[in-house]
């Protein structure tokens, strides 16, 4: 896994294995964002579906 920061994707989820270790960025070249709600209305209705838990 390449953990170079992608300066286009800010992220603070340090528990994700795709997180840049040294700064608050994602290390992926692209991510997939989705929703778990039928009609999303707030920030917390949407998700980073590229999240993978860090082991
Ligand atoms: S995959 Fe999503 S949750 Fe994980 S570091 Fe990247 S933006 Fe953050």
Short mmCIF file of N, CA and C and ligand atoms in Angstrom, two decimals:
data_model
loop_
_atom_site.label_atom_id
_atom_site.label_comp_id
_atom_site.label_asym_id
_atom_site.label_seq_id
_atom_site.Cartn_x
_atom_site.Cartn_y
_atom_site.Cartn_z
N UNK A 1 0.85 -1.20 0.00
CA UNK A 1 0.00 0.00 0.00
C UNK A 1 0.88 1.24 0.00
N UNK A 2 0.66 2.14 -0.96
CA UNK A 2 1.37 3.41 -1.02
C UNK A 2 0.67 4.40 -0.10
N UNK A 3 1.34 4.89 0.91
CA UNK A 3 0.71 5.79 1.87
C UNK A 3 1.10 7.25 1.65
N UNK A 4 1.41 7.63 0.42
CA UNK A 4 1.64 9.03 0.12
C UNK A 4 0.32 9.80 0.16
N UNK A 5 0.34 10.99 0.75
CA UNK A 5 -0.88 11.77 0.89
C UNK A 5 -1.41 12.22 -0.46
N UNK A 6 -2.71 12.06 -0.66
CA UNK A 6 -3.40 12.63 -1.81
C UNK A 6 -3.98 13.96 -1.35
N UNK A 7 -3.36 15.07 -1.76
CA UNK A 7 -3.74 16.39 -1.26
C UNK A 7 -5.12 16.82 -1.75
N UNK A 8 -5.74 16.02 -2.60
CA UNK A 8 -7.11 16.31 -3.05
C UNK A 8 -8.15 15.66 -2.17
N UNK A 9 -7.73 14.76 -1.26
CA UNK A 9 -8.68 14.05 -0.40
C UNK A 9 -8.26 14.21 1.05
N UNK A 10 -8.82 15.22 1.73
CA UNK A 10 -8.55 15.40 3.16
C UNK A 10 -9.35 14.36 3.94
N UNK A 11 -8.74 13.78 4.97
CA UNK A 11 -9.43 12.79 5.78
C UNK A 11 -8.75 12.69 7.14
N UNK A 12 -9.55 12.55 8.19
CA UNK A 12 -9.01 12.45 9.54
C UNK A 12 -9.27 11.07 10.16
N UNK A 13 -9.70 10.12 9.36
CA UNK A 13 -10.05 8.80 9.89
C UNK A 13 -8.78 7.94 10.00
N UNK A 14 -8.10 8.09 11.11
CA UNK A 14 -6.81 7.40 11.28
C UNK A 14 -6.97 5.89 11.46
N UNK A 15 -8.21 5.46 11.74
CA UNK A 15 -8.46 4.03 11.90
C UNK A 15 -8.57 3.30 10.55
N UNK A 16 -8.54 4.06 9.46
CA UNK A 16 -8.65 3.46 8.13
C UNK A 16 -7.27 3.09 7.61
N UNK A 17 -7.15 1.91 7.01
CA UNK A 17 -5.85 1.47 6.51
C UNK A 17 -5.40 2.28 5.29
N UNK A 18 -6.30 3.02 4.66
CA UNK A 18 -5.94 3.85 3.51
C UNK A 18 -5.54 5.26 3.89
N UNK A 19 -5.56 5.57 5.20
CA UNK A 19 -5.19 6.90 5.66
C UNK A 19 -3.69 7.12 5.51
N UNK A 20 -3.32 8.35 5.13
CA UNK A 20 -1.91 8.73 5.12
C UNK A 20 -1.42 8.80 6.57
N UNK A 21 -0.38 8.10 6.89
CA UNK A 21 0.04 7.99 8.29
C UNK A 21 0.52 9.31 8.88
N UNK A 22 1.11 10.17 8.06
CA UNK A 22 1.80 11.34 8.59
C UNK A 22 1.00 12.63 8.51
N UNK A 23 -0.15 12.63 7.86
CA UNK A 23 -0.94 13.86 7.72
C UNK A 23 -2.40 13.48 7.53
N UNK A 24 -3.28 14.49 7.61
CA UNK A 24 -4.71 14.22 7.53
C UNK A 24 -5.20 14.18 6.09
N UNK A 25 -4.72 13.18 5.37
CA UNK A 25 -5.14 12.95 3.98
C UNK A 25 -5.34 11.47 3.75
N UNK A 26 -6.13 11.19 2.72
CA UNK A 26 -6.25 9.82 2.23
C UNK A 26 -5.05 9.51 1.33
N UNK A 27 -4.65 8.26 1.29
CA UNK A 27 -3.52 7.86 0.44
C UNK A 27 -3.97 7.26 -0.89
N UNK A 28 -5.27 7.06 -1.07
CA UNK A 28 -5.75 6.48 -2.32
C UNK A 28 -5.76 7.54 -3.42
N UNK A 29 -5.71 7.11 -4.68
CA UNK A 29 -5.78 8.04 -5.79
C UNK A 29 -7.21 8.50 -6.04
N UNK A 30 -8.17 7.66 -5.63
CA UNK A 30 -9.57 8.04 -5.73
C UNK A 30 -10.32 7.27 -4.66
N UNK A 31 -11.49 7.79 -4.25
CA UNK A 31 -12.34 7.10 -3.27
C UNK A 31 -13.76 7.03 -3.81
N UNK A 32 -14.53 6.17 -3.17
CA UNK A 32 -15.95 6.04 -3.52
C UNK A 32 -16.79 6.52 -2.35
N UNK A 33 -17.59 7.56 -2.57
CA UNK A 33 -18.50 8.09 -1.55
C UNK A 33 -19.92 7.67 -1.89
N UNK A 34 -20.65 7.23 -0.86
CA UNK A 34 -22.03 6.81 -1.06
C UNK A 34 -22.88 7.21 0.12
N UNK A 35 -24.10 6.68 0.16
CA UNK A 35 -25.00 6.95 1.28
C UNK A 35 -25.70 5.67 1.70
N UNK A 36 -26.03 5.61 2.99
CA UNK A 36 -26.80 4.49 3.51
C UNK A 36 -28.25 4.89 3.75
N UNK A 37 -28.62 6.11 3.32
CA UNK A 37 -29.97 6.63 3.55
C UNK A 37 -30.74 6.67 2.23
N UNK A 38 -32.07 6.49 2.29
CA UNK A 38 -32.86 6.62 1.06
C UNK A 38 -32.92 8.06 0.56
N UNK A 39 -32.92 9.04 1.50
CA UNK A 39 -32.95 10.46 1.14
C UNK A 39 -31.98 11.23 2.01
N UNK A 40 -30.70 11.26 1.69
CA UNK A 40 -29.71 11.91 2.55
C UNK A 40 -29.95 13.42 2.66
N UNK A 41 -29.87 13.94 3.92
CA UNK A 41 -30.13 15.36 4.18
C UNK A 41 -29.04 16.03 4.98
N UNK A 42 -28.09 15.24 5.55
CA UNK A 42 -27.07 15.81 6.42
C UNK A 42 -25.73 15.14 6.12
N UNK A 43 -24.67 15.78 6.59
CA UNK A 43 -23.32 15.26 6.37
C UNK A 43 -23.20 13.81 6.83
N UNK A 44 -23.80 13.52 7.99
CA UNK A 44 -23.64 12.17 8.53
C UNK A 44 -24.42 11.11 7.79
N UNK A 45 -25.16 11.51 6.78
CA UNK A 45 -25.89 10.53 5.96
C UNK A 45 -25.01 9.90 4.89
N UNK A 46 -23.83 10.47 4.66
CA UNK A 46 -22.98 9.95 3.58
C UNK A 46 -21.72 9.32 4.14
N UNK A 47 -21.16 8.41 3.37
CA UNK A 47 -20.08 7.56 3.85
C UNK A 47 -18.95 7.48 2.83
N UNK A 48 -17.74 7.29 3.37
CA UNK A 48 -16.65 6.87 2.50
C UNK A 48 -16.71 5.36 2.38
N UNK A 49 -17.08 4.88 1.20
CA UNK A 49 -17.19 3.43 1.00
C UNK A 49 -15.85 2.78 0.69
N UNK A 50 -14.81 3.58 0.63
CA UNK A 50 -13.46 3.03 0.45
C UNK A 50 -12.79 2.74 1.78
N UNK A 51 -13.48 3.02 2.89
CA UNK A 51 -12.94 2.74 4.23
C UNK A 51 -12.65 1.25 4.39
N UNK A 52 -11.48 0.96 4.93
CA UNK A 52 -11.14 -0.41 5.34
C UNK A 52 -10.49 -0.30 6.70
N UNK A 53 -10.94 -1.10 7.65
CA UNK A 53 -10.42 -0.97 9.00
C UNK A 53 -8.94 -1.36 9.04
N UNK A 54 -8.19 -0.61 9.80
CA UNK A 54 -6.76 -0.88 9.97
C UNK A 54 -6.58 -2.04 10.96
N UNK A 55 -5.77 -3.00 10.60
CA UNK A 55 -5.54 -4.14 11.50
C UNK A 55 -4.19 -4.01 12.18
S1 LIG B 1 -10.52 5.46 2.23
FE1 LIG B 1 -11.97 7.01 2.99
S2 LIG B 1 -11.93 6.81 5.22
FE2 LIG B 1 -10.13 5.76 4.41
S3 LIG B 1 -8.49 7.29 4.51
FE3 LIG B 1 -9.40 7.39 2.45
S4 LIG B 1 -10.99 8.97 2.59
FE4 LIG B 1 -10.44 8.38 4.67
#
